[in-house]
Amino acid sequence: MPELPEAETIVRGLRTAVLGEVIRRVDVLHQDILRQPKAEFVRGVKGRRIDGVGRRGKNVLIRLDRDRVIAVNLGMTGRLLPFPTLPRGDGRPRHPAVRFRFESGALLIFDDTRRFGTVEVFTEHEWQGRSASMGPEPLDREYRARDLFEALQRSRAPARSWLLDQKKIAGVGNIYANEALYLAGVHPQREARQVSHRESVALHRSLRRVLRDAIRAGGTTIRDYRNAEGGRGEYARQLHVYGRDGEPCLKCRSHICRIVFANRSAFYCPTCQPVPTQ
DNA sequence: AGTGTATCCTGCAGGC
DNA sequence: TGCCTGCAGGATACAC
């Protein structure tokens, strides 16, 4: 579910809601969400103040005082929802996994239907180590088309698999990988190292454009994604290929195709994104 | 070393 | 109505 634009939208909404809050107590309702023993997690966060909210790839980072950072990976259905008081009745999250309760009485709830998400506390140093194993941020000013081209050259993976690999590039998921490939005219199964320099420039441009436009639209809600206010993202209306199999290509009216590889659906236009030449 | 596949989990839509 | 199958925005342990 949430990719870079969704995580970014959540971060922006969360910042105002939780900055300065002090964590008084933590309820772990689903321990499988944690990537460390519950006691260790609780010890790492309890009593600390939230000093910042940021993002790395698809991860939401909640920075605490005294050298701790909570990294939240939202998985497919994860939500981070702040509440002024413990929610009751209809507005209550249906699959709360971790509840942070603040000194002020307010709360932050990590809710995750499928529980593919993770919540983990690190020291800043530990987090830097984790972050270093991830690829560059595609929206960074310093991230150039040449970087993308050179990295693509080193891989035989299909272009879409390459884009989904967080170690290669951070924050790109299935929706935006397919969208960017379409706009660049690159077939999702093209071998990464076969992507030309010219195509790399187009892909670099389309990736950044798609991610930026999606942030501007508040992300893409297909079904589950909600921002920190519980609202939907509006980028679904701007999708060119994702989820549009059988519908006409917006450029050439060919039927959009859907194929499955690496256990994920890929969408492309057979005319605008020519099939890889064996 | 680098890639593809199966798997974790719940819910929903569509076919019969 | 109910049962079944397939599908879903992610990440990763494993086999090759």
PDB file of C-alpha atoms (C1' of nucleotides) in Angstrom:
ATOM      1  CA  MET A   1       0.000   0.000   0.000  1.00  0.00           C
ATOM      2  CA  PRO A   2       1.825   3.042   1.056  1.00  0.00           C
ATOM      3  CA  GLU A   3       4.763   3.998  -1.070  1.00  0.00           C
ATOM      4  CA  LEU A   4       6.892   7.111  -0.843  1.00  0.00           C
ATOM      5  CA  PRO A   5       4.118   9.647  -1.587  1.00  0.00           C
ATOM      6  CA  GLU A   6       1.756   8.070   0.932  1.00  0.00           C
ATOM      7  CA  ALA A   7       4.453   7.938   3.616  1.00  0.00           C
ATOM      8  CA  GLU A   8       5.338  11.570   2.877  1.00  0.00           C
ATOM      9  CA  THR A   9       1.689  12.608   3.149  1.00  0.00           C
ATOM     10  CA  ILE A  10       1.351  10.816   6.476  1.00  0.00           C
ATOM     11  CA  VAL A  11       4.534  12.448   7.762  1.00  0.00           C
ATOM     12  CA  ARG A  12       3.280  15.912   6.909  1.00  0.00           C
ATOM     13  CA  GLY A  13      -0.041  15.292   8.616  1.00  0.00           C
ATOM     14  CA  LEU A  14       1.506  13.648  11.633  1.00  0.00           C
ATOM     15  CA  ARG A  15       4.081  16.320  12.321  1.00  0.00           C
ATOM     16  CA  THR A  16       1.634  18.914  13.580  1.00  0.00           C
ATOM     17  CA  ALA A  17      -0.321  16.353  15.571  1.00  0.00           C
ATOM     18  CA  VAL A  18       2.426  14.674  17.601  1.00  0.00           C
ATOM     19  CA  LEU A  19       5.442  16.978  17.727  1.00  0.00           C
ATOM     20  CA  GLY A  20       6.431  17.657  21.336  1.00  0.00           C
ATOM     21  CA  GLU A  21       4.251  14.894  22.771  1.00  0.00           C
ATOM     22  CA  VAL A  22       5.784  12.743  25.504  1.00  0.00           C
ATOM     23  CA  ILE A  23       5.113   9.004  25.389  1.00  0.00           C
ATOM     24  CA  ARG A  24       3.660   8.011  28.743  1.00  0.00           C
ATOM     25  CA  ARG A  25       2.680   4.461  27.900  1.00  0.00           C
ATOM     26  CA  VAL A  26       2.700   1.975  25.030  1.00  0.00           C
ATOM     27  CA  ASP A  27       0.188  -0.791  24.380  1.00  0.00           C
ATOM     28  CA  VAL A  28       1.376  -3.528  22.032  1.00  0.00           C
ATOM     29  CA  LEU A  29      -1.738  -5.356  20.855  1.00  0.00           C
ATOM     30  CA  HIS A  30      -0.031  -7.391  18.138  1.00  0.00           C
ATOM     31  CA  GLN A  31       3.486  -8.348  18.985  1.00  0.00           C
ATOM     32  CA  ASP A  32       4.206  -9.691  15.491  1.00  0.00           C
ATOM     33  CA  ILE A  33       4.382  -6.070  14.326  1.00  0.00           C
ATOM     34  CA  LEU A  34       7.509  -5.517  16.407  1.00  0.00           C
ATOM     35  CA  ARG A  35      10.930  -6.575  15.173  1.00  0.00           C
ATOM     36  CA  GLN A  36      12.397  -6.807  18.643  1.00  0.00           C
ATOM     37  CA  PRO A  37      11.254  -8.052  22.068  1.00  0.00           C
ATOM     38  CA  LYS A  38       8.333  -6.052  23.415  1.00  0.00           C
ATOM     39  CA  ALA A  39      10.179  -5.081  26.591  1.00  0.00           C
ATOM     40  CA  GLU A  40      13.087  -3.727  24.576  1.00  0.00           C
ATOM     41  CA  PHE A  41      10.749  -1.709  22.374  1.00  0.00           C
ATOM     42  CA  VAL A  42       8.839  -0.266  25.309  1.00  0.00           C
ATOM     43  CA  ARG A  43      12.069   0.592  27.127  1.00  0.00           C
ATOM     44  CA  GLY A  44      13.299   2.425  24.041  1.00  0.00           C
ATOM     45  CA  VAL A  45      10.286   4.693  23.651  1.00  0.00           C
ATOM     46  CA  LYS A  46       8.614   5.154  27.026  1.00  0.00           C
ATOM     47  CA  GLY A  47       9.114   8.531  28.662  1.00  0.00           C
ATOM     48  CA  ARG A  48      10.635  10.102  25.565  1.00  0.00           C
ATOM     49  CA  ARG A  49       9.508  13.215  23.727  1.00  0.00           C
ATOM     50  CA  ILE A  50       8.792  13.343  20.004  1.00  0.00           C
ATOM     51  CA  ASP A  51      11.291  15.787  18.531  1.00  0.00           C
ATOM     52  CA  GLY A  52      10.658  15.221  14.850  1.00  0.00           C
ATOM     53  CA  VAL A  53       8.771  13.289  12.201  1.00  0.00           C
ATOM     54  CA  GLY A  54      10.484  12.346   8.956  1.00  0.00           C
ATOM     55  CA  ARG A  55      10.663   9.789   6.183  1.00  0.00           C
ATOM     56  CA  ARG A  56      13.189   7.490   4.545  1.00  0.00           C
ATOM     57  CA  GLY A  57      11.856   5.593   1.530  1.00  0.00           C
ATOM     58  CA  LYS A  58       8.496   4.176   2.625  1.00  0.00           C
ATOM     59  CA  ASN A  59       9.387   4.390   6.310  1.00  0.00           C
ATOM     60  CA  VAL A  60       7.904   6.965   8.663  1.00  0.00           C
ATOM     61  CA  LEU A  61      10.507   8.073  11.209  1.00  0.00           C
ATOM     62  CA  ILE A  62       9.498   9.344  14.608  1.00  0.00           C
ATOM     63  CA  ARG A  63      12.532  10.922  16.265  1.00  0.00           C
ATOM     64  CA  LEU A  64      12.629  10.884  20.038  1.00  0.00           C
ATOM     65  CA  ASP A  65      14.787  12.743  22.512  1.00  0.00           C
ATOM     66  CA  ARG A  66      17.814  11.015  24.025  1.00  0.00           C
ATOM     67  CA  ASP A  67      18.896   9.279  20.813  1.00  0.00           C
ATOM     68  CA  ARG A  68      16.040   7.072  19.706  1.00  0.00           C
ATOM     69  CA  VAL A  69      14.084   6.836  16.465  1.00  0.00           C
ATOM     70  CA  ILE A  70      10.977   4.789  15.786  1.00  0.00           C
ATOM     71  CA  ALA A  71      10.847   3.450  12.231  1.00  0.00           C
ATOM     72  CA  VAL A  72       7.400   2.531  11.012  1.00  0.00           C
ATOM     73  CA  ASN A  73       7.052   0.510   7.837  1.00  0.00           C
ATOM     74  CA  LEU A  74       3.404   0.648   6.860  1.00  0.00           C
ATOM     75  CA  GLY A  75       3.375  -2.580   4.863  1.00  0.00           C
ATOM     76  CA  MET A  76       0.225  -2.926   2.767  1.00  0.00           C
ATOM     77  CA  THR A  77      -2.466  -1.689   5.121  1.00  0.00           C
ATOM     78  CA  GLY A  78      -0.684   0.202   7.900  1.00  0.00           C
ATOM     79  CA  ARG A  79      -2.041   3.532   9.159  1.00  0.00           C
ATOM     80  CA  LEU A  80      -0.726   6.039  11.660  1.00  0.00           C
ATOM     81  CA  LEU A  81      -3.657   7.794  13.249  1.00  0.00           C
ATOM     82  CA  PRO A  82      -3.418  10.482  15.927  1.00  0.00           C
ATOM     83  CA  PHE A  83      -6.371  11.010  18.270  1.00  0.00           C
ATOM     84  CA  PRO A  84      -6.991  13.679  20.907  1.00  0.00           C
ATOM     85  CA  THR A  85      -8.519  11.019  23.187  1.00  0.00           C
ATOM     86  CA  LEU A  86      -9.012   7.265  23.184  1.00  0.00           C
ATOM     87  CA  PRO A  87     -11.436   6.699  20.292  1.00  0.00           C
ATOM     88  CA  ARG A  88     -14.687   4.893  21.042  1.00  0.00           C
ATOM     89  CA  GLY A  89     -17.433   3.549  18.812  1.00  0.00           C
ATOM     90  CA  ASP A  90     -17.498   3.877  15.049  1.00  0.00           C
ATOM     91  CA  GLY A  91     -14.428   6.050  14.558  1.00  0.00           C
ATOM     92  CA  ARG A  92     -12.237   3.528  16.363  1.00  0.00           C
ATOM     93  CA  PRO A  93      -9.509   1.829  14.321  1.00  0.00           C
ATOM     94  CA  ARG A  94     -10.452  -1.774  13.623  1.00  0.00           C
ATOM     95  CA  HIS A  95      -7.011  -3.350  13.759  1.00  0.00           C
ATOM     96  CA  PRO A  96      -4.898  -1.462  16.251  1.00  0.00           C
ATOM     97  CA  ALA A  97      -1.465  -3.034  16.658  1.00  0.00           C
ATOM     98  CA  VAL A  98       0.446  -0.457  18.710  1.00  0.00           C
ATOM     99  CA  ARG A  99      -0.990   2.419  20.766  1.00  0.00           C
ATOM    100  CA  PHE A 100       1.224   5.273  21.944  1.00  0.00           C
ATOM    101  CA  ARG A 101      -0.410   7.209  24.787  1.00  0.00           C
ATOM    102  CA  PHE A 102       0.930  10.670  25.506  1.00  0.00           C
ATOM    103  CA  GLU A 103       1.206  12.691  28.711  1.00  0.00           C
ATOM    104  CA  SER A 104      -1.276  15.148  27.192  1.00  0.00           C
ATOM    105  CA  GLY A 105      -3.921  12.428  26.941  1.00  0.00           C
ATOM    106  CA  ALA A 106      -3.640  12.306  23.148  1.00  0.00           C
ATOM    107  CA  LEU A 107      -2.736   9.061  21.321  1.00  0.00           C
ATOM    108  CA  LEU A 108      -1.076   7.780  18.209  1.00  0.00           C
ATOM    109  CA  ILE A 109      -2.384   4.445  16.952  1.00  0.00           C
ATOM    110  CA  PHE A 110      -0.631   2.203  14.456  1.00  0.00           C
ATOM    111  CA  ASP A 111      -3.462   0.288  12.834  1.00  0.00           C
ATOM    112  CA  ASP A 112      -2.757  -2.504  10.372  1.00  0.00           C
ATOM    113  CA  THR A 113      -5.336  -4.929   9.005  1.00  0.00           C
ATOM    114  CA  ARG A 114      -2.939  -7.386   7.425  1.00  0.00           C
ATOM    115  CA  ARG A 115      -0.090  -6.851   9.864  1.00  0.00           C
ATOM    116  CA  PHE A 116       2.589  -6.755   7.190  1.00  0.00           C
ATOM    117  CA  GLY A 117       3.797  -3.511   8.726  1.00  0.00           C
ATOM    118  CA  THR A 118       6.623  -3.188  11.240  1.00  0.00           C
ATOM    119  CA  VAL A 119       7.431  -0.867  14.116  1.00  0.00           C
ATOM    120  CA  GLU A 120      10.963  -0.791  15.511  1.00  0.00           C
ATOM    121  CA  VAL A 121      13.010   1.495  17.725  1.00  0.00           C
ATOM    122  CA  PHE A 122      16.653   2.241  16.945  1.00  0.00           C
ATOM    123  CA  THR A 123      19.430   4.420  18.249  1.00  0.00           C
ATOM    124  CA  GLU A 124      20.343   7.064  15.698  1.00  0.00           C
ATOM    125  CA  HIS A 125      23.521   5.157  14.927  1.00  0.00           C
ATOM    126  CA  GLU A 126      21.637   1.889  14.376  1.00  0.00           C
ATOM    127  CA  TRP A 127      19.174   3.654  12.158  1.00  0.00           C
ATOM    128  CA  GLN A 128      21.944   5.227  10.087  1.00  0.00           C
ATOM    129  CA  GLY A 129      23.246   1.710   9.495  1.00  0.00           C
ATOM    130  CA  ARG A 130      19.860   0.517   8.325  1.00  0.00           C
ATOM    131  CA  SER A 131      19.358   3.572   6.193  1.00  0.00           C
ATOM    132  CA  ALA A 132      22.753   3.101   4.559  1.00  0.00           C
ATOM    133  CA  SER A 133      21.628  -0.277   3.218  1.00  0.00           C
ATOM    134  CA  MET A 134      18.787   1.399   1.337  1.00  0.00           C
ATOM    135  CA  GLY A 135      19.076   3.008  -2.069  1.00  0.00           C
ATOM    136  CA  PRO A 136      19.031   6.751  -2.754  1.00  0.00           C
ATOM    137  CA  GLU A 137      15.970   8.953  -2.328  1.00  0.00           C
ATOM    138  CA  PRO A 138      14.605   9.526  -5.832  1.00  0.00           C
ATOM    139  CA  LEU A 139      13.435  13.056  -4.980  1.00  0.00           C
ATOM    140  CA  ASP A 140      16.783  14.209  -3.599  1.00  0.00           C
ATOM    141  CA  ARG A 141      18.294  17.116  -5.506  1.00  0.00           C
ATOM    142  CA  GLU A 142      21.532  15.183  -5.860  1.00  0.00           C
ATOM    143  CA  TYR A 143      19.841  12.173  -7.420  1.00  0.00           C
ATOM    144  CA  ARG A 144      20.676  12.432 -11.105  1.00  0.00           C
ATOM    145  CA  ALA A 145      19.679  10.534 -14.232  1.00  0.00           C
ATOM    146  CA  ARG A 146      23.281   9.414 -14.520  1.00  0.00           C
ATOM    147  CA  ASP A 147      23.060   7.731 -11.098  1.00  0.00           C
ATOM    148  CA  LEU A 148      19.973   5.838 -12.250  1.00  0.00           C
ATOM    149  CA  PHE A 149      21.540   4.842 -15.559  1.00  0.00           C
ATOM    150  CA  GLU A 150      24.757   3.585 -13.980  1.00  0.00           C
ATOM    151  CA  ALA A 151      22.900   1.595 -11.328  1.00  0.00           C
ATOM    152  CA  LEU A 152      20.574   0.045 -13.923  1.00  0.00           C
ATOM    153  CA  GLN A 153      23.618  -1.025 -15.933  1.00  0.00           C
ATOM    154  CA  ARG A 154      24.734  -3.241 -13.065  1.00  0.00           C
ATOM    155  CA  SER A 155      21.577  -5.393 -12.937  1.00  0.00           C
ATOM    156  CA  ARG A 156      19.959  -8.089 -15.032  1.00  0.00           C
ATOM    157  CA  ALA A 157      16.679  -7.835 -13.137  1.00  0.00           C
ATOM    158  CA  PRO A 158      13.519  -6.732 -14.979  1.00  0.00           C
ATOM    159  CA  ALA A 159      13.138  -2.966 -14.777  1.00  0.00           C
ATOM    160  CA  ARG A 160      10.090  -3.152 -12.537  1.00  0.00           C
ATOM    161  CA  SER A 161      11.773  -5.563 -10.115  1.00  0.00           C
ATOM    162  CA  TRP A 162      14.723  -3.214 -10.018  1.00  0.00           C
ATOM    163  CA  LEU A 163      12.503  -0.266  -9.121  1.00  0.00           C
ATOM    164  CA  LEU A 164      10.779  -2.244  -6.362  1.00  0.00           C
ATOM    165  CA  ASP A 165      14.086  -3.204  -4.740  1.00  0.00           C
ATOM    166  CA  GLN A 166      14.548  -0.814  -1.810  1.00  0.00           C
ATOM    167  CA  LYS A 167      18.298  -1.439  -1.846  1.00  0.00           C
ATOM    168  CA  LYS A 168      18.465  -0.027  -5.379  1.00  0.00           C
ATOM    169  CA  ILE A 169      16.153   2.947  -4.930  1.00  0.00           C
ATOM    170  CA  ALA A 170      14.101   3.895  -1.874  1.00  0.00           C
ATOM    171  CA  GLY A 171      10.361   4.384  -1.704  1.00  0.00           C
ATOM    172  CA  VAL A 172       9.127   3.068  -5.042  1.00  0.00           C
ATOM    173  CA  GLY A 173       6.339   0.485  -4.925  1.00  0.00           C
ATOM    174  CA  ASN A 174       4.192  -1.271  -7.463  1.00  0.00           C
ATOM    175  CA  ILE A 175       1.907   1.614  -8.378  1.00  0.00           C
ATOM    176  CA  TYR A 176       4.580   4.223  -9.056  1.00  0.00           C
ATOM    177  CA  ALA A 177       7.000   1.756 -10.625  1.00  0.00           C
ATOM    178  CA  ASN A 178       4.370   0.858 -13.225  1.00  0.00           C
ATOM    179  CA  GLU A 179       3.373   4.487 -13.754  1.00  0.00           C
ATOM    180  CA  ALA A 180       6.940   5.712 -14.172  1.00  0.00           C
ATOM    181  CA  LEU A 181       7.798   2.897 -16.609  1.00  0.00           C
ATOM    182  CA  TYR A 182       4.743   3.740 -18.693  1.00  0.00           C
ATOM    183  CA  LEU A 183       5.585   7.431 -18.881  1.00  0.00           C
ATOM    184  CA  ALA A 184       9.159   6.577 -19.844  1.00  0.00           C
ATOM    185  CA  GLY A 185       8.057   4.062 -22.492  1.00  0.00           C
ATOM    186  CA  VAL A 186       9.947   1.204 -20.845  1.00  0.00           C
ATOM    187  CA  HIS A 187       8.407  -2.271 -20.646  1.00  0.00           C
ATOM    188  CA  PRO A 188       8.288  -3.581 -17.042  1.00  0.00           C
ATOM    189  CA  GLN A 189      10.170  -6.734 -18.060  1.00  0.00           C
ATOM    190  CA  ARG A 190      12.993  -4.994 -19.858  1.00  0.00           C
ATOM    191  CA  GLU A 191      16.295  -6.086 -18.410  1.00  0.00           C
ATOM    192  CA  ALA A 192      17.613  -3.213 -16.301  1.00  0.00           C
ATOM    193  CA  ARG A 193      20.996  -3.164 -18.010  1.00  0.00           C
ATOM    194  CA  GLN A 194      19.312  -3.001 -21.416  1.00  0.00           C
ATOM    195  CA  VAL A 195      17.689   0.329 -20.564  1.00  0.00           C
ATOM    196  CA  SER A 196      19.477   2.918 -22.682  1.00  0.00           C
ATOM    197  CA  HIS A 197      20.916   6.149 -21.395  1.00  0.00           C
ATOM    198  CA  ARG A 198      18.172   8.060 -23.173  1.00  0.00           C
ATOM    199  CA  GLU A 199      15.518   5.870 -21.537  1.00  0.00           C
ATOM    200  CA  SER A 200      17.186   6.265 -18.149  1.00  0.00           C
ATOM    201  CA  VAL A 201      16.857  10.020 -18.508  1.00  0.00           C
ATOM    202  CA  ALA A 202      13.170   9.596 -19.339  1.00  0.00           C
ATOM    203  CA  LEU A 203      12.684   7.182 -16.443  1.00  0.00           C
ATOM    204  CA  HIS A 204      14.459   9.487 -14.018  1.00  0.00           C
ATOM    205  CA  ARG A 205      12.195  12.310 -15.104  1.00  0.00           C
ATOM    206  CA  SER A 206       8.992  10.269 -15.017  1.00  0.00           C
ATOM    207  CA  LEU A 207       9.781   8.730 -11.626  1.00  0.00           C
ATOM    208  CA  ARG A 208      10.300  12.106 -10.036  1.00  0.00           C
ATOM    209  CA  ARG A 209       7.297  13.583 -11.759  1.00  0.00           C
ATOM    210  CA  VAL A 210       4.986  10.744 -10.697  1.00  0.00           C
ATOM    211  CA  LEU A 211       6.197  10.788  -7.100  1.00  0.00           C
ATOM    212  CA  ARG A 212       5.929  14.564  -6.842  1.00  0.00           C
ATOM    213  CA  ASP A 213       2.494  14.698  -8.450  1.00  0.00           C
ATOM    214  CA  ALA A 214       1.289  11.922  -6.146  1.00  0.00           C
ATOM    215  CA  ILE A 215       2.524  13.807  -3.085  1.00  0.00           C
ATOM    216  CA  ARG A 216       0.706  16.870  -4.350  1.00  0.00           C
ATOM    217  CA  ALA A 217      -2.473  14.757  -4.629  1.00  0.00           C
ATOM    218  CA  GLY A 218      -1.978  13.347  -1.137  1.00  0.00           C
ATOM    219  CA  GLY A 219      -1.086   9.839  -2.372  1.00  0.00           C
ATOM    220  CA  THR A 220      -3.154   7.101  -3.986  1.00  0.00           C
ATOM    221  CA  THR A 221      -6.069   5.446  -2.226  1.00  0.00           C
ATOM    222  CA  ILE A 222      -7.087   2.231  -3.940  1.00  0.00           C
ATOM    223  CA  ARG A 223      -8.740   0.769  -0.906  1.00  0.00           C
ATOM    224  CA  ASP A 224      -6.977   0.970   2.430  1.00  0.00           C
ATOM    225  CA  TYR A 225      -4.589   3.884   2.399  1.00  0.00           C
ATOM    226  CA  ARG A 226      -5.505   6.791   4.681  1.00  0.00           C
ATOM    227  CA  ASN A 227      -3.482   9.845   5.644  1.00  0.00           C
ATOM    228  CA  ALA A 228      -2.922  10.951   9.250  1.00  0.00           C
ATOM    229  CA  GLU A 229      -6.312  12.677   9.216  1.00  0.00           C
ATOM    230  CA  GLY A 230      -8.025   9.475   8.064  1.00  0.00           C
ATOM    231  CA  GLY A 231      -8.609  10.964   4.603  1.00  0.00           C
ATOM    232  CA  ARG A 232      -8.032   9.488   1.157  1.00  0.00           C
ATOM    233  CA  GLY A 233      -5.353  10.289  -1.405  1.00  0.00           C
ATOM    234  CA  GLU A 234      -6.579  11.539  -4.767  1.00  0.00           C
ATOM    235  CA  TYR A 235      -3.869  10.378  -7.144  1.00  0.00           C
ATOM    236  CA  ALA A 236      -5.887   7.335  -8.296  1.00  0.00           C
ATOM    237  CA  ARG A 237      -7.675   9.610 -10.752  1.00  0.00           C
ATOM    238  CA  GLN A 238      -4.372  10.395 -12.444  1.00  0.00           C
ATOM    239  CA  LEU A 239      -3.148   6.822 -12.873  1.00  0.00           C
ATOM    240  CA  HIS A 240      -2.258   5.954 -16.469  1.00  0.00           C
ATOM    241  CA  VAL A 241      -1.867   2.177 -16.304  1.00  0.00           C
ATOM    242  CA  TYR A 242      -2.078   0.853 -12.756  1.00  0.00           C
ATOM    243  CA  GLY A 243      -5.327  -1.098 -12.375  1.00  0.00           C
ATOM    244  CA  ARG A 244      -6.435  -0.132 -15.900  1.00  0.00           C
ATOM    245  CA  ASP A 245      -5.980  -3.460 -17.712  1.00  0.00           C
ATOM    246  CA  GLY A 246      -8.327  -3.759 -20.677  1.00  0.00           C
ATOM    247  CA  GLU A 247      -8.904  -0.012 -20.771  1.00  0.00           C
ATOM    248  CA  PRO A 248      -7.514   2.193 -23.553  1.00  0.00           C
ATOM    249  CA  CYS A 249      -4.047   3.702 -23.314  1.00  0.00           C
ATOM    250  CA  LEU A 250      -4.403   7.433 -22.785  1.00  0.00           C
ATOM    251  CA  LYS A 251      -1.782   8.090 -25.478  1.00  0.00           C
ATOM    252  CA  CYS A 252      -2.565   5.563 -28.216  1.00  0.00           C
ATOM    253  CA  ARG A 253      -5.861   3.817 -27.308  1.00  0.00           C
ATOM    254  CA  SER A 254      -4.277   0.332 -27.303  1.00  0.00           C
ATOM    255  CA  HIS A 255      -5.627  -1.925 -24.579  1.00  0.00           C
ATOM    256  CA  ILE A 256      -3.589  -1.785 -21.380  1.00  0.00           C
ATOM    257  CA  CYS A 257      -2.153  -5.223 -20.534  1.00  0.00           C
ATOM    258  CA  ARG A 258      -1.760  -6.883 -17.175  1.00  0.00           C
ATOM    259  CA  ILE A 259       0.846  -9.560 -16.580  1.00  0.00           C
ATOM    260  CA  VAL A 260       2.083 -11.152 -13.377  1.00  0.00           C
ATOM    261  CA  PHE A 261       5.729 -11.700 -12.524  1.00  0.00           C
ATOM    262  CA  ALA A 262       7.573 -11.797  -9.224  1.00  0.00           C
ATOM    263  CA  ASN A 263       4.098 -12.390  -7.753  1.00  0.00           C
ATOM    264  CA  ARG A 264       2.919  -8.877  -8.553  1.00  0.00           C
ATOM    265  CA  SER A 265       0.718  -7.458 -11.272  1.00  0.00           C
ATOM    266  CA  ALA A 266       2.425  -5.308 -13.861  1.00  0.00           C
ATOM    267  CA  PHE A 267       0.474  -2.964 -16.132  1.00  0.00           C
ATOM    268  CA  TYR A 268       1.722  -1.547 -19.402  1.00  0.00           C
ATOM    269  CA  CYS A 269       0.743  -0.395 -22.856  1.00  0.00           C
ATOM    270  CA  PRO A 270       1.915  -2.913 -25.478  1.00  0.00           C
ATOM    271  CA  THR A 271       2.373  -0.123 -28.022  1.00  0.00           C
ATOM    272  CA  CYS A 272       3.998   2.606 -25.934  1.00  0.00           C
ATOM    273  CA  GLN A 273       6.174   0.121 -24.035  1.00  0.00           C
ATOM    274  CA  PRO A 274       7.476  -2.340 -26.618  1.00  0.00           C
ATOM    275  CA  VAL A 275       8.065  -5.902 -25.468  1.00  0.00           C
ATOM    276  CA  PRO A 276      11.685  -6.624 -24.593  1.00  0.00           C
ATOM    277  CA  THR A 277      13.547  -8.092 -27.573  1.00  0.00           C
ATOM    278  CA  GLN A 278      14.385 -11.472 -26.034  1.00  0.00           C
TER     279      GLN A 278
ATOM    280  C1'  DA B   1      25.893 -12.475  -5.790  1.00  0.00           C
ATOM    281  C1'  DG B   2      21.744 -11.697  -7.520  1.00  0.00           C
ATOM    282  C1'  DT B   3      16.914 -13.167  -8.742  1.00  0.00           C
ATOM    283  C1'  DG B   4      12.401 -15.388  -8.641  1.00  0.00           C
ATOM    284  C1'  DT B   5       9.016 -17.683  -5.701  1.00  0.00           C
ATOM    285  C1'  DA B   6       6.272 -18.609  -1.779  1.00  0.00           C
ATOM    286  C1'  DT B   7       4.660 -16.826   2.424  1.00  0.00           C
ATOM    287  C1'  DC B   8       3.119 -13.965   6.205  1.00  0.00           C
ATOM    288  C1'  DC B   9      -2.312 -11.814   7.164  1.00  0.00           C
ATOM    289  C1'  DT B  10      -7.175 -10.065   6.535  1.00  0.00           C
ATOM    290  C1'  DG B  11     -10.889  -8.491   3.689  1.00  0.00           C
ATOM    291  C1'  DC B  12     -13.335  -7.848  -0.341  1.00  0.00           C
ATOM    292  C1'  DA B  13     -15.216  -8.604  -5.080  1.00  0.00           C
ATOM    293  C1'  DG B  14     -16.880 -11.644  -8.413  1.00  0.00           C
ATOM    294  C1'  DG B  15     -18.470 -16.182 -10.118  1.00  0.00           C
ATOM    295  C1'  DC B  16     -21.504 -19.901  -9.462  1.00  0.00           C
TER     296       DC B  16
ATOM    297  C1'  DT C   1     -27.367 -16.265   0.770  1.00  0.00           C
ATOM    298  C1'  DG C   2     -23.079 -18.721   0.913  1.00  0.00           C
ATOM    299  C1'  DC C   3     -19.017 -20.839  -0.589  1.00  0.00           C
ATOM    300  C1'  DC C   4     -14.911 -20.572  -3.336  1.00  0.00           C
ATOM    301  C1'  DT C   5     -11.131 -18.321  -5.742  1.00  0.00           C
ATOM    302  C1'  DG C   6      -8.249 -14.616  -6.723  1.00  0.00           C
ATOM    303  C1'  DC C   7      -6.389 -10.392  -5.614  1.00  0.00           C
ATOM    304  C1'  DA C   8      -4.334  -6.429  -2.851  1.00  0.00           C
ATOM    305  C1'  DG C   9      -0.062  -0.515  -2.203  1.00  0.00           C
ATOM    306  C1'  DG C  10       5.392  -4.879   1.088  1.00  0.00           C
ATOM    307  C1'  DA C  11       9.315  -7.348   2.627  1.00  0.00           C
ATOM    308  C1'  DT C  12      11.910 -11.416   3.199  1.00  0.00           C
ATOM    309  C1'  DA C  13      13.544 -16.446   3.921  1.00  0.00           C
ATOM    310  C1'  DC C  14      14.725 -19.608   0.937  1.00  0.00           C
ATOM    311  C1'  DA C  15      16.148 -22.243  -3.443  1.00  0.00           C
ATOM    312  C1'  DC C  16      18.630 -22.001  -7.480  1.00  0.00           C
TER     313       DC C  16
END
